[in-house]
Coordinates of C-alpha atoms in Angstrom, one line a residue:
X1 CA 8.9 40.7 60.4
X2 CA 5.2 42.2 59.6
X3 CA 7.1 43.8 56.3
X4 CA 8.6 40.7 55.3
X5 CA 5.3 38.6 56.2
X6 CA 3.3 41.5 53.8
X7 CA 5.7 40.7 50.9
X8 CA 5.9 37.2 51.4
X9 CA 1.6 37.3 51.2
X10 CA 1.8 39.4 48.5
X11 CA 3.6 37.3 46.1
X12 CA 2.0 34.4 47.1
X13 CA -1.7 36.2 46.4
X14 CA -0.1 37.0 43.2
X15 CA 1.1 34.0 42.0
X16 CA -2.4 32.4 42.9
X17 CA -3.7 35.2 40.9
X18 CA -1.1 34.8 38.2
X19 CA -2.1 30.9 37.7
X20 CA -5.2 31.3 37.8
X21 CA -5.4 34.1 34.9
X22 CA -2.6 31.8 32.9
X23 CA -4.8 28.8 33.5
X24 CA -7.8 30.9 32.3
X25 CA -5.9 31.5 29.2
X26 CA -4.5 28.5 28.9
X27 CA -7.4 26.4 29.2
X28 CA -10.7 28.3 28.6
X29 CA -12.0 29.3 25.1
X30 CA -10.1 32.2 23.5
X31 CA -13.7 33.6 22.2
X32 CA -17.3 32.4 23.1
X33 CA -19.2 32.1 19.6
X34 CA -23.1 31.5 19.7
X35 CA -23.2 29.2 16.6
X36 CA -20.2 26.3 16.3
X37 CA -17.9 27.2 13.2
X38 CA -14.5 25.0 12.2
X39 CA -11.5 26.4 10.9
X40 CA -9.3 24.6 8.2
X41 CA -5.5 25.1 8.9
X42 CA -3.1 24.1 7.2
X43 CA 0.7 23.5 9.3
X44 CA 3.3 22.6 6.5
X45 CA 6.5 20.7 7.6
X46 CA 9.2 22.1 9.4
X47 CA 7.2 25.1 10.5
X48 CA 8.5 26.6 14.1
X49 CA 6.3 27.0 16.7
X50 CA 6.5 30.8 15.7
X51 CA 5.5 30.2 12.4
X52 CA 2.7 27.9 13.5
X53 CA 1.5 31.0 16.0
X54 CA 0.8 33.1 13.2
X55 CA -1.3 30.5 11.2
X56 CA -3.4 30.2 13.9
X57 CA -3.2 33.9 14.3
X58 CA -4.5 34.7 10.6
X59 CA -7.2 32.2 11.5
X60 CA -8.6 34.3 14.0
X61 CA -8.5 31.4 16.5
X62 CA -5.1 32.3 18.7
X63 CA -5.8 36.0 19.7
X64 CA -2.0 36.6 21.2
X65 CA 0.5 34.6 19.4
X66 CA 3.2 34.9 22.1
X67 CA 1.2 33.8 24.8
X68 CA 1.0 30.5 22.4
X69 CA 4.6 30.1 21.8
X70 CA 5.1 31.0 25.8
X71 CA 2.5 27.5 26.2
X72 CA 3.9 25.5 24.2
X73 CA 7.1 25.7 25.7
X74 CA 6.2 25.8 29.0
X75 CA 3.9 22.8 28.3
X76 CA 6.4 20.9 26.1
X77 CA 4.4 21.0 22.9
X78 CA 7.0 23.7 21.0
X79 CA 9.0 20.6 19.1
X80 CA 6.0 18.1 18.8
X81 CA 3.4 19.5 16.8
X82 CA 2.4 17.6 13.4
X83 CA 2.7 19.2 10.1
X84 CA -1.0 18.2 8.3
X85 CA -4.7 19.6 7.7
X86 CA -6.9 20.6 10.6
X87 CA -10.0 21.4 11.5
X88 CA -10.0 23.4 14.8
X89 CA -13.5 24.7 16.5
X90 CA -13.7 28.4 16.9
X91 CA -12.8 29.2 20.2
X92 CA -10.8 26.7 21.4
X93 CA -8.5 27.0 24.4
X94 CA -4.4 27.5 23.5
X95 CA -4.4 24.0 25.0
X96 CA -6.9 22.5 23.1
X97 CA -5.1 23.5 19.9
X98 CA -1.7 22.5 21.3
X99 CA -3.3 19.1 21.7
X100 CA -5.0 19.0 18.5
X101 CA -1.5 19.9 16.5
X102 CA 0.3 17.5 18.8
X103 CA -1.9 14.0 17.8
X104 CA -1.4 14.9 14.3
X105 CA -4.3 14.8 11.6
X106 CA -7.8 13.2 12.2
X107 CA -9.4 10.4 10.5
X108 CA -12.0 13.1 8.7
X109 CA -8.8 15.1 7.7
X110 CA -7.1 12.4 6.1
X111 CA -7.4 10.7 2.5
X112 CA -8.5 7.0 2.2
X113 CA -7.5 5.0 -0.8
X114 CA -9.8 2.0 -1.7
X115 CA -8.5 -1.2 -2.8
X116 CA -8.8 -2.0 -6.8
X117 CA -8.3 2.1 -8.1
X118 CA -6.7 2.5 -10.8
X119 CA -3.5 5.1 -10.7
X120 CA -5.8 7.9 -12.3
X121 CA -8.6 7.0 -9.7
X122 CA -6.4 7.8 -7.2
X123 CA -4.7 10.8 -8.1
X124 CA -8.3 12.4 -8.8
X125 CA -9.5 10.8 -5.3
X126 CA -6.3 12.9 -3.8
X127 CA -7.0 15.9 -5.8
X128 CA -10.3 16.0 -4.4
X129 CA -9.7 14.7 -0.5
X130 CA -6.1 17.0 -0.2
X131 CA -5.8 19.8 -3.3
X132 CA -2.6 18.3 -4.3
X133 CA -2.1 18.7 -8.4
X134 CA -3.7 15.4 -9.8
X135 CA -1.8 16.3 -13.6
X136 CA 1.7 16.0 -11.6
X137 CA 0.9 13.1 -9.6
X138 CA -0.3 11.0 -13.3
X139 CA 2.6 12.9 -14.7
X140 CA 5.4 11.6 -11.9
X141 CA 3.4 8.0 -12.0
X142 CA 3.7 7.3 -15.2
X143 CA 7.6 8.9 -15.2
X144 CA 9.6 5.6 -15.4
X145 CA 13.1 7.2 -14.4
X146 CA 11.0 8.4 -10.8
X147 CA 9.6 4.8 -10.6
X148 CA 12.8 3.3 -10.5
X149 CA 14.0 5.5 -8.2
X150 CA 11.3 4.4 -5.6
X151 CA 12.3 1.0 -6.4
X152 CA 9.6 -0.1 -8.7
X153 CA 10.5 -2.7 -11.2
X154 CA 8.7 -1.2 -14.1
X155 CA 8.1 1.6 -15.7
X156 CA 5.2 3.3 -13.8
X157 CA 3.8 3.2 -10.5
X158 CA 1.0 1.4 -11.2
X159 CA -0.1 -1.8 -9.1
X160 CA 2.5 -0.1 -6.3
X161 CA 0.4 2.7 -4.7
X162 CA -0.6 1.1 -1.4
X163 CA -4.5 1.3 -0.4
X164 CA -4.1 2.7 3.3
X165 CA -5.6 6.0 4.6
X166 CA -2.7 9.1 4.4
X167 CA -2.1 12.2 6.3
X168 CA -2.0 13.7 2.6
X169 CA -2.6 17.4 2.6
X170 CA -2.3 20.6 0.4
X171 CA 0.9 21.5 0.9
X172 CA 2.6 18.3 -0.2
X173 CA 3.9 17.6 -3.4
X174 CA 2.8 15.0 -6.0
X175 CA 6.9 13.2 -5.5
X176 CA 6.2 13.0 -1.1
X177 CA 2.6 11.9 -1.8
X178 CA 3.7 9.0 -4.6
X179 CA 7.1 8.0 -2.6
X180 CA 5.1 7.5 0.8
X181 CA 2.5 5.0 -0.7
X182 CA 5.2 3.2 -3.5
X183 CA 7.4 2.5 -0.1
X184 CA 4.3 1.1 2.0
X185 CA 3.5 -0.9 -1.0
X186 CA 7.2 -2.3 -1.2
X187 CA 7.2 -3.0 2.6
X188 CA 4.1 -5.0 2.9
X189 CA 4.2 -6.8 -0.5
X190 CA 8.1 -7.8 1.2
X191 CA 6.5 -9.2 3.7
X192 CA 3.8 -10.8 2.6
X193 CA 6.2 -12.4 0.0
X194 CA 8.3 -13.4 3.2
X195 CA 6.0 -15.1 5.1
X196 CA 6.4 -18.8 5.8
X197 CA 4.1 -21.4 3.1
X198 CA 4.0 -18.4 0.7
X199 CA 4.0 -19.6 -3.2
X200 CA 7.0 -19.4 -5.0
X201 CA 8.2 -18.7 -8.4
X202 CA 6.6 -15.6 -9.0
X203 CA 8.6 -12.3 -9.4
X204 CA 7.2 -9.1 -7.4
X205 CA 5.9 -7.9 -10.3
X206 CA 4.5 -10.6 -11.3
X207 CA 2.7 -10.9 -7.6
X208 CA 1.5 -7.0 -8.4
X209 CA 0.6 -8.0 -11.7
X210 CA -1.7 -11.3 -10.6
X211 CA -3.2 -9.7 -8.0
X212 CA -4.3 -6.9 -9.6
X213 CA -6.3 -8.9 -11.4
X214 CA -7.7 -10.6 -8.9
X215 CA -8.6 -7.4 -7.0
X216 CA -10.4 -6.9 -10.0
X217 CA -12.8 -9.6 -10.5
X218 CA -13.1 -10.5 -6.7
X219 CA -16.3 -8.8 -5.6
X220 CA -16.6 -10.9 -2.5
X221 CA -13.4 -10.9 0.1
X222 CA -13.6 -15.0 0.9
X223 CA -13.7 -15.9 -2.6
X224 CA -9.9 -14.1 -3.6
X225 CA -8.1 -17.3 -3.0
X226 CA -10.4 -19.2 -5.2
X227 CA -9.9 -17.1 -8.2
X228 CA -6.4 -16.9 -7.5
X229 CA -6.3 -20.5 -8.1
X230 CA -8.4 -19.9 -11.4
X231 CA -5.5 -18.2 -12.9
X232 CA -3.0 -20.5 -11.8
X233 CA -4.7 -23.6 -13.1
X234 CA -5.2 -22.0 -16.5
X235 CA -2.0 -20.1 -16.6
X236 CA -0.3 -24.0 -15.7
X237 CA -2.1 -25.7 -18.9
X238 CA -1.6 -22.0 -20.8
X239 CA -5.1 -21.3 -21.1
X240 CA -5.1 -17.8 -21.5
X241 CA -6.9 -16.2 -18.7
X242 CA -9.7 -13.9 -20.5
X243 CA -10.3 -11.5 -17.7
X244 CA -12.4 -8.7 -19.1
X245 CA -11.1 -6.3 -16.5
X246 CA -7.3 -6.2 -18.7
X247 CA -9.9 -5.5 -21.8
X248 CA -11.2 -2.6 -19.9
X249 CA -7.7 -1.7 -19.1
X250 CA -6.8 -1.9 -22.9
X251 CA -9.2 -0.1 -23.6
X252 CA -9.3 2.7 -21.2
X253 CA -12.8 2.9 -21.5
X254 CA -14.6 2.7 -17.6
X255 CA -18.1 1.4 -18.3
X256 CA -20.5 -1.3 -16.4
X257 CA -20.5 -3.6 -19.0
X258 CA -17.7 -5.6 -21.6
X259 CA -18.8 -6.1 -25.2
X260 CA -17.8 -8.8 -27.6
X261 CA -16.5 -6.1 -29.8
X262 CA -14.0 -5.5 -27.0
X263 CA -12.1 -8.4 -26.8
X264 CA -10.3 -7.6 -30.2
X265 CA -8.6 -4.8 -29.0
X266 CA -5.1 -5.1 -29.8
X267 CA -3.3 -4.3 -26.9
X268 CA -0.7 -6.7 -24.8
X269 CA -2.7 -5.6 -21.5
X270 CA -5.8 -8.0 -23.5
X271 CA -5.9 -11.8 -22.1
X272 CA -8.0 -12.9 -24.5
X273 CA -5.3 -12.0 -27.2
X274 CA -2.6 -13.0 -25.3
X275 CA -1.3 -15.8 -23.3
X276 CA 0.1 -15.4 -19.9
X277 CA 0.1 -12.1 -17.5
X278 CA -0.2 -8.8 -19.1
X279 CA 2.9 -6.5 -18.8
X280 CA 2.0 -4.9 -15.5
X281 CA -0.8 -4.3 -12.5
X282 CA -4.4 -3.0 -14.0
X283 CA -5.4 -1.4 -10.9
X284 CA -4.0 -1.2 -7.4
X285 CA -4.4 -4.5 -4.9
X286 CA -4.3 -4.3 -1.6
X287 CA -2.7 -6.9 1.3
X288 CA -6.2 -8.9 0.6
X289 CA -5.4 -9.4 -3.2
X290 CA -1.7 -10.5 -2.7
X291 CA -2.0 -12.9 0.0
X292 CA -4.6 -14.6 -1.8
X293 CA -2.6 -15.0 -4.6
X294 CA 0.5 -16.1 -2.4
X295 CA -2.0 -18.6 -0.9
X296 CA -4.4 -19.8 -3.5
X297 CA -7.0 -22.4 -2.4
X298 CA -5.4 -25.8 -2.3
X299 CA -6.0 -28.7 -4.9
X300 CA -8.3 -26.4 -6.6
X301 CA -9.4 -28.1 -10.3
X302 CA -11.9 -25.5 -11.1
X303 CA -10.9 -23.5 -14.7
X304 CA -14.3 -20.9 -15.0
X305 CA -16.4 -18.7 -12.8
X306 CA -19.2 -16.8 -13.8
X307 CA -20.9 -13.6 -11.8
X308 CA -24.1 -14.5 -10.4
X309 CA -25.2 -10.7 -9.5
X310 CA -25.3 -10.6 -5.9
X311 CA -21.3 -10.0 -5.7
X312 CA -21.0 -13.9 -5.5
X313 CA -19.3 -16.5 -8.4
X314 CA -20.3 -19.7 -9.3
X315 CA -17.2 -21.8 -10.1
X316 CA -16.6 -24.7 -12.5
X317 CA -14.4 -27.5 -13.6
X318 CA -15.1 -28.2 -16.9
X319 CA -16.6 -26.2 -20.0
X320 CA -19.8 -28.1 -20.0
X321 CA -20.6 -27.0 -16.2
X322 CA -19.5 -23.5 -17.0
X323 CA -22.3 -23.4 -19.7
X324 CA -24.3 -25.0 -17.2
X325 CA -23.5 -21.9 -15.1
X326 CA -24.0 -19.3 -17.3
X327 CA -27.9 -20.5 -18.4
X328 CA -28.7 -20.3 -14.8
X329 CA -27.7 -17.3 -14.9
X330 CA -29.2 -16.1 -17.7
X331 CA -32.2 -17.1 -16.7
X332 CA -32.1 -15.8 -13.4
X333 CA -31.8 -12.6 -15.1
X334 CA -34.6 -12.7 -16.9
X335 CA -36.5 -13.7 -14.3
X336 CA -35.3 -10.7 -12.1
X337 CA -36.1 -8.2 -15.2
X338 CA -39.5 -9.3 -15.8
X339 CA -41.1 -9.3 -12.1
X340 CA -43.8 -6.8 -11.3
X341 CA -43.9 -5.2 -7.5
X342 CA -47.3 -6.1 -6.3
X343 CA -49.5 -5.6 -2.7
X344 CA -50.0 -2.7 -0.3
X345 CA -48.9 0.4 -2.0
X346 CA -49.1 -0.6 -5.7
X347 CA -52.1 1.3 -7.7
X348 CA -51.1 0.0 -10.8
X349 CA -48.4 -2.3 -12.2
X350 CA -45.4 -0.6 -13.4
X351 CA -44.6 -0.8 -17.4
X352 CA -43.0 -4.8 -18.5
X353 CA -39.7 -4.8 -18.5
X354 CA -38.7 -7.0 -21.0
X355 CA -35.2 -9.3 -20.8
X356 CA -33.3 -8.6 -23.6
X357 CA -33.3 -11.6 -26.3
X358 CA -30.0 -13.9 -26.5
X359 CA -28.4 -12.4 -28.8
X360 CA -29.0 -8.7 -27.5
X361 CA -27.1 -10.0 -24.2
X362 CA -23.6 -7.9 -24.3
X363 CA -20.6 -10.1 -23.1
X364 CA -20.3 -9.4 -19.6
X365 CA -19.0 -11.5 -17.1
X366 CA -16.7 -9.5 -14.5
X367 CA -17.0 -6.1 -13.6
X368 CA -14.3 -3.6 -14.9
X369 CA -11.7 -2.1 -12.4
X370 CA -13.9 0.6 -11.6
X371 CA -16.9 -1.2 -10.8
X372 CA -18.0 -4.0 -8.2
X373 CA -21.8 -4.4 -9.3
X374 CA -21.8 -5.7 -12.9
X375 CA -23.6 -9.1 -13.4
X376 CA -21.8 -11.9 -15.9
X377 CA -23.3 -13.0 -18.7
X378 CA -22.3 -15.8 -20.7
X379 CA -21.2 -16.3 -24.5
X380 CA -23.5 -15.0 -27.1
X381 CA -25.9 -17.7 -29.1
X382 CA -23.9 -19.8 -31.6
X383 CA -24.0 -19.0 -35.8
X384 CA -26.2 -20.3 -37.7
X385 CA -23.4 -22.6 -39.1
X386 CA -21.8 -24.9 -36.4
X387 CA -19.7 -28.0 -37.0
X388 CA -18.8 -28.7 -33.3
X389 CA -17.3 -32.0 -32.1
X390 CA -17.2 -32.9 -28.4
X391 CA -14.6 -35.6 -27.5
X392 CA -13.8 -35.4 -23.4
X393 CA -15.7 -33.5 -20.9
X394 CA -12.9 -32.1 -18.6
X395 CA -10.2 -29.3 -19.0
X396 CA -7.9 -31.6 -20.1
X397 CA -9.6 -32.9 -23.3
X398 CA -9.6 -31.6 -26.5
X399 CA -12.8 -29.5 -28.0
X400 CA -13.1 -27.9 -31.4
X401 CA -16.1 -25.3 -32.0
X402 CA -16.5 -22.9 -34.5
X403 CA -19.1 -20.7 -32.4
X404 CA -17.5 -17.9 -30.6
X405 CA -17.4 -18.8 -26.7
X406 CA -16.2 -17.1 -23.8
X407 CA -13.4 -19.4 -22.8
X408 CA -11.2 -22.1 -24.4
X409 CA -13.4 -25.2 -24.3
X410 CA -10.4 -27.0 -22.4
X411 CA -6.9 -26.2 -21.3
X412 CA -5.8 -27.4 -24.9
X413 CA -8.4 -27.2 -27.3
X414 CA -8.5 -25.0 -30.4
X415 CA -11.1 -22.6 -31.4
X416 CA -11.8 -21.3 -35.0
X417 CA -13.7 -18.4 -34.0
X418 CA -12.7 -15.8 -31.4
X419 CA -12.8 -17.0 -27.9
X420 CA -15.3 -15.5 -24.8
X421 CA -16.0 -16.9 -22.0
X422 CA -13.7 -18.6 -19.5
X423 CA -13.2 -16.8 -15.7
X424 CA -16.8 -15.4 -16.1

């Protein structure tokens, strides 16, 4: 009986012992470092638990990698752990890393695609956030045989990659990266499209195309559904809709500012050349964009907006308000460019910035797809020759000019000299 009670002790002391040590292991730092140092690992998909132990064990931060693989399966982590990027502390505790590979990729790890990029914007965004090849992902986006496969109905990708933050890391290719955001785009866009009230007699790609543009010029969230009803009271009448972002597509030029050269760019992507939507998406709209363009603010009869430079529009219904608009603007600009700080602090007044003169003024009056902070301007000064007759004073009359403007002077007038102005 004392022999047996011995033993019996024995084992017990030894698995006390034994849990103990295992727990030590388990759930105690591997090392104690004096200064706090991250690892980057990198798990690609499909990798076994073994595989994964000898990542971590190249990494210095798993010291026995069966002792690993014995946790995980004991704890139940062997067939859950997340392909992805991670950053894991020096020293952590088997568990702690278990855990860590288990809840996938952080926030910090992962990439985060704004609203309104174009499809090169975003490849160089992933190329920079994940080290996947930005050449093959503008080479497979622009690929129309692998847009249709993803179920785009055009010939490139753009307008369809989904703004959404991605578990996107360096071991993925440039297809899994573009297939995963295409199919988010497809699903939300479906059901936004679906949803009870939503406007009719658009095709997707029309939708994509629409509220691209409205991604474009929107610089405040609120005022999406206004300009969305913009287009769709000029595009009724067949205005054409003079958006200077699709010039800046046309153009592929990314700058802060539109010039009245620009608008004869010969390209079907240009709305002040052409009537109607351009033939696809100039950037990449979010939910925002599309449900704003699905539900445009009701009964709207305003044809013209102009930036006023704090991110803000001021919206009209008929030519001679828009011109209205634009002087205020103009000279609220000039008033902003010619103050001088002054008070506490100031030893001596800064050098006189002077406003620019009238006809200086570049046509700008929406930001290009790349930019949110532009300021509009209005249409340049008249010629020195003007025969101009006025007969109506609403977007239904009839206006002829011969000075160059920045939008039709109503929803059926005639212009002999180009057009600028309109959506400012």
């Amino acid at each position: 009986m004392k022999r047996q009670h011995r033993i019996r002790r024995t084992l017990v002391l030894g698995g006390i012992v034994g849990a103990i040590l295992l727990s030590g292991l388990l759930f105690f730092p591997a090392t104690v470092t004096r200064h706090f140092e991250m690892r980057e690992v990198i798990i690609p998909k499909g990798a076994s638990i073994e595989e994964i132990s000898k990542i971590l064990e190249a990494k210095d931060l798993v010291g026995n990698p069966r002792l690993f693989v014995l946790a995980a399966r004991v704890l139940g982590y062997d067939r859950g752990l997340k392909a992805g990027r991670f950053n894991i502390p020096v020293g952590s505790s088997i568990y702690r890393i278990l855990r860590q590979l288990a809840r996938g990729m952080s926030s910090q790890d992962m990439v985060t695609i704004p609203e309104g990029l174009r499809t090169d914007q975003i490849a160089r965004h992933i190329n920079e956030r994940a080290k996947i090849d930005a050449i093959g992902l503008m080479t497979l986006a622009n690929d129309s045989t692998f847009a249709r496969s993803l179920g785009v109905p055009a010939d490139k990708v753009e307008g369809y990659l989904y703004p959404d933050t991605y578990p996107f890391y360096p071991l993925l290719t440039p297809a899994e990266v573009l297939r995963v955001m295409v199919e988010r785009a497809l699903r939300i866009f479906g059901e936004e499209m679906a949803l009870p009230g939503a406007r009719q007699g658009l095709t997707l790609h029309q939708l994509v195309t629409l509220a691209s543009i409205v991604e474009a010029e929107a610089q405040v969230p609120s005022e999406r559904a206004r300009i969305a009803a913009v287009f769709y009271n000029r595009l009724r009448l067949g205005m054409m809709l003079q958006s200077d972002p699709t010039v800046l597509y046309a153009l592929g030029v990314w700058r802060g500012r539109t010039y009245y050269r620009d608008l004869d760019v010969k390209s079907p992507y240009n709305t002040y050349r052409n009537k109607g939507l351009p033939p696809g998406p100039i950037c990449n709209p979010g939910k925002d964009a599309v449900h704003a363009v699905l539900f445009p603010l009701a009964d709207s009869t305003e044809y013209y907006f102009v930036a006023r430079g704090d991110g803000t529009h001021i919206f009209s219904r008929t030519w001679e308000e828009h011109l209205k608009a634009i002087a205020h603007v103009r000279t609220q600009a000039k008033r902003e460019s010619t103050l001088v700080p002054t008070g506490p602090g100031v030893t001596s007044a800064p050098p006189s910035i002077g406003a620019p003169s009238a006809s200086a003024v570049p046509a700008l009056r929406a930001r290009p797809v790349s930019s949110k902070d532009s300021v509009a301007i209005g249409p340049p000064p008249p010629p020195k020759k003007v025969a101009a007759k006025t007969t109506a004073k609403s977007p239904a009359s009839t206006k002829k000019t011969t000075a160059p403007v920045k939008k039709p002077t109503a929803p059926a007038k005639k212009t002999t000299a180009p057009a600028k102005g309109g959506t400012s």
